[in-house]
mmCIF file of C-alpha atoms and ligand atoms in Angstrom:
data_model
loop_
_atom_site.group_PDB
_atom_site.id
_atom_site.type_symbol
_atom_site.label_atom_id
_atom_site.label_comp_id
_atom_site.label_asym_id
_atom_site.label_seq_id
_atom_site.Cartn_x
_atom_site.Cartn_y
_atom_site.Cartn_z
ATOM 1 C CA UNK H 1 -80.477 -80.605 -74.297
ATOM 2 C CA UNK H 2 -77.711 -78.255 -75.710
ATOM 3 C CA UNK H 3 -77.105 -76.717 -72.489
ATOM 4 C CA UNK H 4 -77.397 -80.521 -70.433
ATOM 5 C CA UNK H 5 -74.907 -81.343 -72.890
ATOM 6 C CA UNK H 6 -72.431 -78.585 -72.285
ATOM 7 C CA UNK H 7 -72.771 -78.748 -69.003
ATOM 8 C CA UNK H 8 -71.939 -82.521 -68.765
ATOM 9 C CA UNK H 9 -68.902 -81.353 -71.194
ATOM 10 C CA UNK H 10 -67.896 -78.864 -68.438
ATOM 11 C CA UNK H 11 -67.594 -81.469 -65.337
ATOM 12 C CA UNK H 12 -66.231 -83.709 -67.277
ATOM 13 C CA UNK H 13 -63.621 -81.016 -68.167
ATOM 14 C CA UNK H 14 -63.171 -80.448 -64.402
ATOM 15 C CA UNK H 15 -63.079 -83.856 -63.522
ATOM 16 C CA UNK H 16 -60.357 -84.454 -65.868
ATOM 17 C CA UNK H 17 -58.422 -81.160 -64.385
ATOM 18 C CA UNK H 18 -58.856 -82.465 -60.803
ATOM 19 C CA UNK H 19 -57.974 -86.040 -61.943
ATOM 20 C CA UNK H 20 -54.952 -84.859 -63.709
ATOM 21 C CA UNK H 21 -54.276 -83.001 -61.042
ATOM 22 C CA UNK H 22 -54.089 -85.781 -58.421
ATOM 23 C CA UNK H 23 -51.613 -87.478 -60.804
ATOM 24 C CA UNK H 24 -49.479 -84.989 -60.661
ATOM 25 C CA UNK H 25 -49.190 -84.552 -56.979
ATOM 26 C CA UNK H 26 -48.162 -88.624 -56.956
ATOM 27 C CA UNK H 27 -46.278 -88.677 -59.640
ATOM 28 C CA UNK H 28 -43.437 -85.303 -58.969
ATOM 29 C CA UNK H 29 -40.664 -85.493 -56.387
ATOM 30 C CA UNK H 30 -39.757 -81.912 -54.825
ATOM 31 C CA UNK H 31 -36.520 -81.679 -57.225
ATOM 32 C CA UNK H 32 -33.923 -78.960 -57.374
ATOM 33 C CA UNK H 33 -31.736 -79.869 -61.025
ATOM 34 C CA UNK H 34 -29.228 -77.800 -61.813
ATOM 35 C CA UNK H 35 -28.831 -76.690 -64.852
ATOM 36 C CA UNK H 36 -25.292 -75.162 -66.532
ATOM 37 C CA UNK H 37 -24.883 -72.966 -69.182
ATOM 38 C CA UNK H 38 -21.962 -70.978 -70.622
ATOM 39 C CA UNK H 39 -22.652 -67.824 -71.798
ATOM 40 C CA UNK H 40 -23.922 -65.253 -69.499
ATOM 41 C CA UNK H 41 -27.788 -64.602 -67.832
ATOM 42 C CA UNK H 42 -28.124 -61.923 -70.745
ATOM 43 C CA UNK H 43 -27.874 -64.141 -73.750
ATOM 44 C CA UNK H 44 -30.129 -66.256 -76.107
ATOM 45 C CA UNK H 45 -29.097 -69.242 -74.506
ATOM 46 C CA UNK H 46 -29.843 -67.674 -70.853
ATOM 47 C CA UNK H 47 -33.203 -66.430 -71.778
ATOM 48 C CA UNK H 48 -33.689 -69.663 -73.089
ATOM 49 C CA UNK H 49 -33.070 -71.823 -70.210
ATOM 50 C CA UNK H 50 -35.065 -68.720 -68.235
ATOM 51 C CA UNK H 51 -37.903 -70.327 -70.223
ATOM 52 C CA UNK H 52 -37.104 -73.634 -69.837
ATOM 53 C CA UNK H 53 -37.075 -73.540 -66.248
ATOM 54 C CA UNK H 54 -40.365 -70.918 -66.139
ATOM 55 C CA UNK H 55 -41.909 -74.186 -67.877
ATOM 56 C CA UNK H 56 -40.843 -77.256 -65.731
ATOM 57 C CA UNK H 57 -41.923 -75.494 -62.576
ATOM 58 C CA UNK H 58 -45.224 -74.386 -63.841
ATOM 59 C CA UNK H 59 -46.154 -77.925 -65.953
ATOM 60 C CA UNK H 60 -44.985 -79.743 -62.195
ATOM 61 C CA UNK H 61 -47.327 -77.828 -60.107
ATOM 62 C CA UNK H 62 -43.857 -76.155 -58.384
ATOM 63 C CA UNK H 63 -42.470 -79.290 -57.705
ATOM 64 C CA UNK H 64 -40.028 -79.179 -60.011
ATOM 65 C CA UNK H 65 -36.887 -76.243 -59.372
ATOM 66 C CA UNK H 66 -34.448 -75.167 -61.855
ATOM 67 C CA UNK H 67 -31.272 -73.654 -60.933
ATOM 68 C CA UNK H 68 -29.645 -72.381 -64.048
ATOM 69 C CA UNK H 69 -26.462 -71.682 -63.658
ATOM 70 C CA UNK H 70 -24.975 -69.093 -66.828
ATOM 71 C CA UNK H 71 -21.540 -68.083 -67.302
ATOM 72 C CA UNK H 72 -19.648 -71.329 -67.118
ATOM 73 C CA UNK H 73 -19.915 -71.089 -62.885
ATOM 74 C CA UNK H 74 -20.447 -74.917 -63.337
ATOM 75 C CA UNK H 75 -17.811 -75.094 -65.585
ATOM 76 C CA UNK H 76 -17.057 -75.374 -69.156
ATOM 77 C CA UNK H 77 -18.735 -77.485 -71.517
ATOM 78 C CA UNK H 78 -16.460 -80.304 -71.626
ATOM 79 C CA UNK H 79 -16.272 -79.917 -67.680
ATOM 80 C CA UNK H 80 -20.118 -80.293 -67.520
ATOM 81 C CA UNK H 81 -20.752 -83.176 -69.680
ATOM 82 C CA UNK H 82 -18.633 -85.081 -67.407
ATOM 83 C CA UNK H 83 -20.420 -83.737 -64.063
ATOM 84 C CA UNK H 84 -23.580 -85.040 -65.702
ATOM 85 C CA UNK H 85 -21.952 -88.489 -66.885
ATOM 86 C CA UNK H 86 -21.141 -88.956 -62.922
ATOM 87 C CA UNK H 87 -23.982 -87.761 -61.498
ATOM 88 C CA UNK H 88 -22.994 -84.691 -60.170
ATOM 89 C CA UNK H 89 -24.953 -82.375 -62.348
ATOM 90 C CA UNK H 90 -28.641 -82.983 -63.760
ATOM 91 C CA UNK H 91 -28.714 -80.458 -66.737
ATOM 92 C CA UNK H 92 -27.023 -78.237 -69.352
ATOM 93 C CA UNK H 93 -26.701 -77.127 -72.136
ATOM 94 C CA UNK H 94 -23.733 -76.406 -74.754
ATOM 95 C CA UNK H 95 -21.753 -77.095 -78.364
ATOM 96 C CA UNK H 96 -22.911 -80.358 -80.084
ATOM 97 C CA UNK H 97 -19.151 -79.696 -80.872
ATOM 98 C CA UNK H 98 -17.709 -80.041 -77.730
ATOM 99 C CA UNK H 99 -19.369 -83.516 -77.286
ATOM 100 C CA UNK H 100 -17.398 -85.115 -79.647
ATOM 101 C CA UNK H 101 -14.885 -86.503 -77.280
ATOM 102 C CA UNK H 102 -17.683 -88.394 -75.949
ATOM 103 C CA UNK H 103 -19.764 -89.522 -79.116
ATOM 104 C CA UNK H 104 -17.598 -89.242 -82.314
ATOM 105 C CA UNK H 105 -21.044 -88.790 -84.557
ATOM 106 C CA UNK H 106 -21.607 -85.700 -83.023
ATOM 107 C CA UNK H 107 -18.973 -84.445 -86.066
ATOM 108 C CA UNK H 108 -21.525 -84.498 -88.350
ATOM 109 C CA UNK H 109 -22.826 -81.303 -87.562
ATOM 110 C CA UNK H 110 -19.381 -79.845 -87.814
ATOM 111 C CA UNK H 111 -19.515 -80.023 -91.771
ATOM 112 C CA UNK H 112 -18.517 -77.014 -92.845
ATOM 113 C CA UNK H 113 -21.352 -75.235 -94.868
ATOM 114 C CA UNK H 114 -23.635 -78.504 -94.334
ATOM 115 C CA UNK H 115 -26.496 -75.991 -93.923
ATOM 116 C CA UNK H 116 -27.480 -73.369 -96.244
ATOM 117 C CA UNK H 117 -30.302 -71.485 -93.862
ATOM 118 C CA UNK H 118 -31.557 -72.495 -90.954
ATOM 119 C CA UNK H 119 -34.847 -73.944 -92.323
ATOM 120 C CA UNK H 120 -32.804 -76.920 -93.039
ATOM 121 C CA UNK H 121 -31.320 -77.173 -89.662
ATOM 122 C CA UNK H 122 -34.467 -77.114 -88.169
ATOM 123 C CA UNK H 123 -35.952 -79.790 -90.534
ATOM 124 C CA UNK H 124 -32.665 -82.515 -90.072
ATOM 125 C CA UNK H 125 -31.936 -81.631 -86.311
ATOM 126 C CA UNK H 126 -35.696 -82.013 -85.732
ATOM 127 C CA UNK H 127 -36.150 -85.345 -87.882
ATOM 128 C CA UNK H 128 -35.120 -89.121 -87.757
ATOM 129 C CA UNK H 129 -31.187 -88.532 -88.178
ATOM 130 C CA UNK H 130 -30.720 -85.521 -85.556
ATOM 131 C CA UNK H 131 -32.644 -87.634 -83.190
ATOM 132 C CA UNK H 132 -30.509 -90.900 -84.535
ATOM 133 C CA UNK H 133 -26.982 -89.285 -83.119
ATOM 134 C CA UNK H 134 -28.704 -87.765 -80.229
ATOM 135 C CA UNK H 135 -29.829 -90.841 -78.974
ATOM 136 C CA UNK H 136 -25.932 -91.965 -79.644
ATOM 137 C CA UNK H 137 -25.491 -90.304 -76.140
ATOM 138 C CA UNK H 138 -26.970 -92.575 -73.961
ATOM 139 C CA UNK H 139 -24.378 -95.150 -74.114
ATOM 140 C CA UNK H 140 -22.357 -92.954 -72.830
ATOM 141 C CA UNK H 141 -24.231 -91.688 -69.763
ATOM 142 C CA UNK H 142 -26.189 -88.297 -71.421
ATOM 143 C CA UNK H 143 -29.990 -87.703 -72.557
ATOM 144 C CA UNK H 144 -30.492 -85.145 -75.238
ATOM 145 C CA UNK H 145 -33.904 -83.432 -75.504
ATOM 146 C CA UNK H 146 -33.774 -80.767 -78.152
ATOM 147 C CA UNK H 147 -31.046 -79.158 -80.462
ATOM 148 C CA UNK H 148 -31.145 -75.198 -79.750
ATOM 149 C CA UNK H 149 -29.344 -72.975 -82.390
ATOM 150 C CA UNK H 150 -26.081 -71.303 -81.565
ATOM 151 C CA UNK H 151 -25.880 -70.447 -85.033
ATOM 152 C CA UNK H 152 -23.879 -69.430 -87.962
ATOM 153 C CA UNK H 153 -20.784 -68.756 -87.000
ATOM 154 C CA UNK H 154 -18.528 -65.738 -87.848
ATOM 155 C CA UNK H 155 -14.804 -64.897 -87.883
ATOM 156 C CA UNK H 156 -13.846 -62.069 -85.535
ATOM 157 C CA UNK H 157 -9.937 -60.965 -84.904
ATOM 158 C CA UNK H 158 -7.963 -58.140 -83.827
ATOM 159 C CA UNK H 159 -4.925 -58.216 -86.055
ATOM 160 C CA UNK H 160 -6.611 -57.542 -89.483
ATOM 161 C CA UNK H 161 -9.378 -57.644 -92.245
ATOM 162 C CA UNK H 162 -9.957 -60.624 -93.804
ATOM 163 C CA UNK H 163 -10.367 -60.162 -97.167
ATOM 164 C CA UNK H 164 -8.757 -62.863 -98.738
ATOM 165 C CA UNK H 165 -7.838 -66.701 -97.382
ATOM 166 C CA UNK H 166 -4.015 -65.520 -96.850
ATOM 167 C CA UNK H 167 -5.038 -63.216 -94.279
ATOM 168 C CA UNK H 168 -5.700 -65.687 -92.101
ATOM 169 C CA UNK H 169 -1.729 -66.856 -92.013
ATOM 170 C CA UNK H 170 -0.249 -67.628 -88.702
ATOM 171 C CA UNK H 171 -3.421 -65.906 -87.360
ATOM 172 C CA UNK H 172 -4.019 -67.176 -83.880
ATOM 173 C CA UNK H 173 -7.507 -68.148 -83.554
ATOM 174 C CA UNK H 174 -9.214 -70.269 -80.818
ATOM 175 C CA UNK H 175 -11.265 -72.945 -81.649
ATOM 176 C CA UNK H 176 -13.788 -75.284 -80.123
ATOM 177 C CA UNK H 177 -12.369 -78.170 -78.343
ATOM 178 C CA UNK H 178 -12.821 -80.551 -81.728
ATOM 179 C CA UNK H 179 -11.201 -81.392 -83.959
ATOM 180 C CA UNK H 180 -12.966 -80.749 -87.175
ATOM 181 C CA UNK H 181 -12.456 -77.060 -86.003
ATOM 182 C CA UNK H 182 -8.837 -77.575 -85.658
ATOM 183 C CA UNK H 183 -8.097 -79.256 -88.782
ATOM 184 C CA UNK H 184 -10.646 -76.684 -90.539
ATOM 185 C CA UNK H 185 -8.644 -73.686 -89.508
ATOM 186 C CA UNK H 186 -5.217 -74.975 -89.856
ATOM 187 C CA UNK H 187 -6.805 -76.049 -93.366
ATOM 188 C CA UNK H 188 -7.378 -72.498 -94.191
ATOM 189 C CA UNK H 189 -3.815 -71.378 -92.747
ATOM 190 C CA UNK H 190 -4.451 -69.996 -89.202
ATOM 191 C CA UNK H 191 -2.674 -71.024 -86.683
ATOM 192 C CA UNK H 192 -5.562 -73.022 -84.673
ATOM 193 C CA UNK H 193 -5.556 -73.300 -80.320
ATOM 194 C CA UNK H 194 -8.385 -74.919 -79.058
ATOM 195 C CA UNK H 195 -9.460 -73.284 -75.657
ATOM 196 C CA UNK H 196 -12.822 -74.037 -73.848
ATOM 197 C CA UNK H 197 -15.456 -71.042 -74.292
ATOM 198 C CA UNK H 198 -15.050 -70.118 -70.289
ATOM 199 C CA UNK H 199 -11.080 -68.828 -70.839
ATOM 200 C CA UNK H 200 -11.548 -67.191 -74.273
ATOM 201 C CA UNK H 201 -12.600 -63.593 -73.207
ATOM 202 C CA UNK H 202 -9.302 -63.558 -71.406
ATOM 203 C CA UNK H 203 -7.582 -65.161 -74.189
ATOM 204 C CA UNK H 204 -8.445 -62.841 -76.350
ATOM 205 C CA UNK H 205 -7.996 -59.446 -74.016
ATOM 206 C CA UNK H 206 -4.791 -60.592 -72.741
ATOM 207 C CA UNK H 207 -3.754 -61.735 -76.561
ATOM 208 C CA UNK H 208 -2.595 -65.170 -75.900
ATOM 209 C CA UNK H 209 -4.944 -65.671 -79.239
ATOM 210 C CA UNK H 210 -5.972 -62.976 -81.529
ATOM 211 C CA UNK H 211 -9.176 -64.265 -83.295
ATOM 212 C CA UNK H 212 -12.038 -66.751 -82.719
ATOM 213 C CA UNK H 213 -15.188 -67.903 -84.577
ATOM 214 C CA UNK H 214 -18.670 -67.298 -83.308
ATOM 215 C CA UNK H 215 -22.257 -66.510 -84.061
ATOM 216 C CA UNK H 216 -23.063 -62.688 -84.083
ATOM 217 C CA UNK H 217 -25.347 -62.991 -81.126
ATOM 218 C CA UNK H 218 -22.316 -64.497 -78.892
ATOM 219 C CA UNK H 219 -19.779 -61.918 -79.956
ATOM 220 C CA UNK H 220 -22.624 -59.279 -78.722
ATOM 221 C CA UNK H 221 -23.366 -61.014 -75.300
ATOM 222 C CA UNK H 222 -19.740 -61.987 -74.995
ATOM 223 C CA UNK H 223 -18.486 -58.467 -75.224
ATOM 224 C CA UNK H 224 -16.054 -59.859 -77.716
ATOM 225 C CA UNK H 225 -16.385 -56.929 -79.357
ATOM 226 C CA UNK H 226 -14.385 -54.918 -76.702
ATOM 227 C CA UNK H 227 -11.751 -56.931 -77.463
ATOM 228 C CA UNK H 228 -11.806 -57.922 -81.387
ATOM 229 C CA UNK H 229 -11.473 -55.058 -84.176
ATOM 230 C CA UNK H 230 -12.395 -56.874 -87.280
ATOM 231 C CA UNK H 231 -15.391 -58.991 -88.083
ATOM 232 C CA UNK H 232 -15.694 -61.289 -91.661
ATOM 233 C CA UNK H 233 -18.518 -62.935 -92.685
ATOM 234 C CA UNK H 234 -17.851 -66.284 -93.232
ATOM 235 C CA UNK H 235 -20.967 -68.251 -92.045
ATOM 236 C CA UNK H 236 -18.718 -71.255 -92.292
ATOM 237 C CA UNK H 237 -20.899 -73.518 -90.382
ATOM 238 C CA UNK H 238 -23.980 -73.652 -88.730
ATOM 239 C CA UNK H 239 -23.608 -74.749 -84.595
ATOM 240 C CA UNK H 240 -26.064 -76.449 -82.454
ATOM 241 C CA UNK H 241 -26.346 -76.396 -79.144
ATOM 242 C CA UNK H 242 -28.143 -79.532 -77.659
ATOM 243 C CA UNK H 243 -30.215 -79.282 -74.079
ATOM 244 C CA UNK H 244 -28.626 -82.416 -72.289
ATOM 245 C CA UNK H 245 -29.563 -84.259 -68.864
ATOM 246 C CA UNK H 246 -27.587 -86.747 -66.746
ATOM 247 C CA UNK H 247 -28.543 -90.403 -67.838
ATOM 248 C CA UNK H 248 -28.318 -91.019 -64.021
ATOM 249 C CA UNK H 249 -30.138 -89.082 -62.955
ATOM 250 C CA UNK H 250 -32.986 -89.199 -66.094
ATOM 251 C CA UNK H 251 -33.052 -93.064 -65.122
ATOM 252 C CA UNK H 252 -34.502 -92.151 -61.516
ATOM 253 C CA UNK H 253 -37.427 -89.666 -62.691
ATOM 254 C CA UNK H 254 -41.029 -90.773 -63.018
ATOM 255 C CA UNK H 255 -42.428 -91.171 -67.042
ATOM 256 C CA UNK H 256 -44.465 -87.828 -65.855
ATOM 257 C CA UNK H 257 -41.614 -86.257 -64.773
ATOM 258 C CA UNK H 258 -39.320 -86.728 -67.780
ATOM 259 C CA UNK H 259 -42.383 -85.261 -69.892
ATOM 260 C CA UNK H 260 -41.969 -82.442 -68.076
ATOM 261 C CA UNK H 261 -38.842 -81.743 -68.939
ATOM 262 C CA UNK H 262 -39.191 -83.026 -72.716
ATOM 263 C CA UNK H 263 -42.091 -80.838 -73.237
ATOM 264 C CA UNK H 264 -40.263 -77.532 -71.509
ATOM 265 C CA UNK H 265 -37.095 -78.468 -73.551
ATOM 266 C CA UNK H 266 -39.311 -78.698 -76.893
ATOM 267 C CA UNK H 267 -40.683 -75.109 -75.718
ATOM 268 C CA UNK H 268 -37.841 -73.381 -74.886
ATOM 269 C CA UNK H 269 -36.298 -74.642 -78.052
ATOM 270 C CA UNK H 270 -38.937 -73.053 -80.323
ATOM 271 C CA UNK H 271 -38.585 -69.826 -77.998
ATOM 272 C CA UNK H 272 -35.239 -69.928 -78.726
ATOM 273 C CA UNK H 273 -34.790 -70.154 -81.664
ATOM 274 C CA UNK H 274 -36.693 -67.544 -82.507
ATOM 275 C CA UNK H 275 -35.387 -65.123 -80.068
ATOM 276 C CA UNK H 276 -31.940 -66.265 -81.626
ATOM 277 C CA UNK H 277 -33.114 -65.295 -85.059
ATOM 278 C CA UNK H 278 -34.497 -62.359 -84.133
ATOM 279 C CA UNK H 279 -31.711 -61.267 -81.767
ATOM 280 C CA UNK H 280 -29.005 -62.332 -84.625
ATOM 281 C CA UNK H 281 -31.019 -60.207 -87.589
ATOM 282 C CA UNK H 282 -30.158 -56.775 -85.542
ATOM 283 C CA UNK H 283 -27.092 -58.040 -84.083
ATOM 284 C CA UNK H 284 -24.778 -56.990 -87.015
ATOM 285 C CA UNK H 285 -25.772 -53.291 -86.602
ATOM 286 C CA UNK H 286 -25.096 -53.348 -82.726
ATOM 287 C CA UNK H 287 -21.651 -54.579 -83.576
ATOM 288 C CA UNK H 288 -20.931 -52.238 -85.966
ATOM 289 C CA UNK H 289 -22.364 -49.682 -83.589
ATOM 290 C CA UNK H 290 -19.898 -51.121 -80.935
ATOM 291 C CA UNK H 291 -16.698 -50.233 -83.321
ATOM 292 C CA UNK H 292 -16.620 -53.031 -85.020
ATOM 293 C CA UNK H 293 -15.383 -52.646 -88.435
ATOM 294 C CA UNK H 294 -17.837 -55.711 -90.917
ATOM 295 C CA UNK H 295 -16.503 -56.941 -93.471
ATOM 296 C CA UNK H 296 -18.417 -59.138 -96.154
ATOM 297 C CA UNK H 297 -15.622 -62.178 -97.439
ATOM 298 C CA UNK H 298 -15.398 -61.799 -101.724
ATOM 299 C CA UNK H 299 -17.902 -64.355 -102.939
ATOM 300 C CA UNK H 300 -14.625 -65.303 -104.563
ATOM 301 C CA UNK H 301 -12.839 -65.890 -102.071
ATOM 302 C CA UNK H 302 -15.659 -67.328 -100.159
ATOM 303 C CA UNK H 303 -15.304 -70.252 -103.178
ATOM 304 C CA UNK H 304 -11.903 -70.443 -102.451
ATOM 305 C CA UNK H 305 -12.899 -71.214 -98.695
ATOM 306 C CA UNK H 306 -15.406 -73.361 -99.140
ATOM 307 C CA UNK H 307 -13.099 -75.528 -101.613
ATOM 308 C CA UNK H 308 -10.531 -75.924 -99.322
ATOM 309 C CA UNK H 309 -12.398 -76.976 -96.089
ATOM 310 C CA UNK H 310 -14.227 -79.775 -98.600
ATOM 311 C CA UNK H 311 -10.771 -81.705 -97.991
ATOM 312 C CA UNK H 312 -11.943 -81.726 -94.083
ATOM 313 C CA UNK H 313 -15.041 -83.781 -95.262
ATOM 314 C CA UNK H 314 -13.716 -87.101 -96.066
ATOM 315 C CA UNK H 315 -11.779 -86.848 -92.716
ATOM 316 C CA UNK H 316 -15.248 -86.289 -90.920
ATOM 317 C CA UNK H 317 -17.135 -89.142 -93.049
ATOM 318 C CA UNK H 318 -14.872 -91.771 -92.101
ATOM 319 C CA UNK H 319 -14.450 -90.709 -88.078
ATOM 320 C CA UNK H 320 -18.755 -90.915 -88.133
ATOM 321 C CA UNK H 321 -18.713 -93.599 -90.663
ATOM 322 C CA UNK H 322 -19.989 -93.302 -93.907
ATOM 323 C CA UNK H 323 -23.782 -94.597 -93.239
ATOM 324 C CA UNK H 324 -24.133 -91.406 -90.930
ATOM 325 C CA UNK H 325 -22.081 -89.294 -93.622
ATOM 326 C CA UNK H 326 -24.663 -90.278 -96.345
ATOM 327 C CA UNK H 327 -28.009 -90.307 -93.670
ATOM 328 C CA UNK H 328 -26.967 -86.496 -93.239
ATOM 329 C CA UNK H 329 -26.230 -85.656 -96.927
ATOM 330 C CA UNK H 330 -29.980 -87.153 -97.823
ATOM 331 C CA UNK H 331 -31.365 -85.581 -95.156
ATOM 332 C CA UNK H 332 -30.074 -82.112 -96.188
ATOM 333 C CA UNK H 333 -31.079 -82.907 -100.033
ATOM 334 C CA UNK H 334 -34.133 -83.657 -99.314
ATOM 335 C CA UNK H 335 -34.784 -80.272 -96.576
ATOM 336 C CA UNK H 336 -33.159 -78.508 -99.766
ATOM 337 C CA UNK H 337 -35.733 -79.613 -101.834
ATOM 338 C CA UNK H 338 -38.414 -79.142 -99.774
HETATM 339 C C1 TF8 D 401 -17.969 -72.034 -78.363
HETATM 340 C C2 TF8 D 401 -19.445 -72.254 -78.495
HETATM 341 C C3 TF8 D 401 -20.134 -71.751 -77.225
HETATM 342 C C4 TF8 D 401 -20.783 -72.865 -76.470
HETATM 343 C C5 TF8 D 401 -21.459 -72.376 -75.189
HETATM 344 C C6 TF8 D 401 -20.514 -72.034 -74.100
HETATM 345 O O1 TF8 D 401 -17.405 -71.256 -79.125
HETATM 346 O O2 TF8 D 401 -19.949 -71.637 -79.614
HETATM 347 O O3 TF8 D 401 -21.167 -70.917 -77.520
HETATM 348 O O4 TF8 D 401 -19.894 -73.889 -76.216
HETATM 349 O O5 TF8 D 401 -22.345 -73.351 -74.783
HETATM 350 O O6 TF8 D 401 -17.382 -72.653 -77.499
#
């Protein structure tokens, strides 16, 4: 009986393969998307859409091509966002931050020091309110699947230590096209330029700025180190990236194809952010290893920082209204808590 029964079990099991199989074949298109990124192939977020793309073509049976695209080539954030609003591009990914020209609530996650660790970034990106001002997007022509993490982000120049806020003075720094960013750093006395991501190695080896903010693992892939002296360790916020598709273009797939690329994006986003983590844990000693001369900021003065970029917060809660404002604060309680 036991071995009728497992045998029954085991057609059934291959019916079910062969029937899902036949599904498959009706429901995926041969489709080539495209999909931009803007650091380069040797990076957390390249290995990451690697991944993501290993996953779509295996979960469609091969019908289903990515072409990722690294190193800005499709263009810079901002740049991309717009080819996907129009059609013109099916995929990317990139800065919550730079999206806020398109969907003002994206802000939120430009509090500074909003997130302690990344636990709780994981728990209110992943839960009702990250998915709340994701969906935000579609109005405006973009799909988001899944927040990847950037990270915490660090304070790099080539003019000095920072070991107090008035180093900082009439420092040039770049900044993300946002502005939160830009008031944040003028806040704390530098002298703010926002640039898009694709021109800053330039801008920083030709010295049209001196400085810039970043996670450790960027400043390793982006070679910033070659051209930055001084590192401070400011962890003054923590920066998503968010895995976006065209709404056009999302509109026209089949249910079973858009699960294909929902599931690979919720893959590649647990890949990721563990490759991040791990990648960002040893990425301090490479740097310092590289010439870089680390420096911790003075817990005091690190008060002193965090004090004055509170005055950016009211600014933030009214542009993304102050139901999202206190959504986010709960949220972050309640991770904190946890
Ligand atoms: C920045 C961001 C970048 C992202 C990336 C190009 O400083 O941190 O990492 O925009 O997708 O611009």
């Amino acid at each position: 009986m036991k071995t009728f029964r497992r045998t029954l079990l085991a057609a059934l099991s291959v019916a079910a393969i062969t029937c899902s199989f036949q599904v498959a074949a009706q429901d995926f298109k041969p489709r080539i998307i495209r999909f931009g990124y803007g650091l380069n192939e040797v990076s957390n977020q390249g290995r990451a859409t690697k991944l993501f793309a290993e996953e779509v073509e295996k979960a469609s049976g091969g019908k289903m091509k990515v072409r990722a695209i690294g190193a800005a080539a499709l263009g810079s954030d901002v740049q991309m966002q717009q080819a996907l609003i129009g059609g013109a591009q099916e995929m990317m990914v990139g800065s919550t931050a730079t999206l806020v020209g398109i969907t003002k609530e994206m802000a939120i996650w430009d509090t500074p020091f909003l997130f302690n660790n990344a636990k709780e970034a994981d728990v209110v990106l992943d839960g009702p309110v990250g998915q709340k001002v994701m969906d935000k997007l579609q109005e405006k022509g973009l799909v988001g699947l899944v927040y990847w993490e950037n990270g915490f982000r660090n304070l790099t120049n080539s003019k000095r230590p920072v070991n107090k806020l008035e180093d900082m003075d009439g420092i040039k720094l770049r900044v993300m096209q946002n502005n939160v960013f830009l008031d944040s750093f003028k806040t704390l006395g530098a002298n703010a330029v926002p640039l898009p991501f694709s021109e800053l190695f330039t801008a920083l080896e030709t010295k049209t700025v001196d400085g810039q903010e970043n996670p450790y693992n960027t400043i390793l892939s982006s070679k910033f180190y070659e051209v930055q002296k001084y590192l401070t360790v400011t962890n003054h916020v923590y920066s998503p990236w968010i895995v976006l598709v065209s709404k056009k273009y999302w509109d026209g797939l089949s249910k079973a194809e858009q699960k294909v690329l929902l599931d690979a994006a919720k893959k590649s986003r647990d890949f990721e952010r563990q490759d991040t983590r791990a990648e960002a844990d040893k990425a301090l000693a490479d740097l310092k290893a590289k010439g870089m001369q680390v420096n911790e900021l003075p817990a005091a003065e690190a008060s002193r920082m965090r004090e004055k970029l509170a005055a950016v917060n009211a600014g933030i809660a009214a542009n993304v209204g102050e139901a999202l404002w206190k959504e986010v604060q709960g949220a972050v309680a309640q991770a904190r808590a946890a």
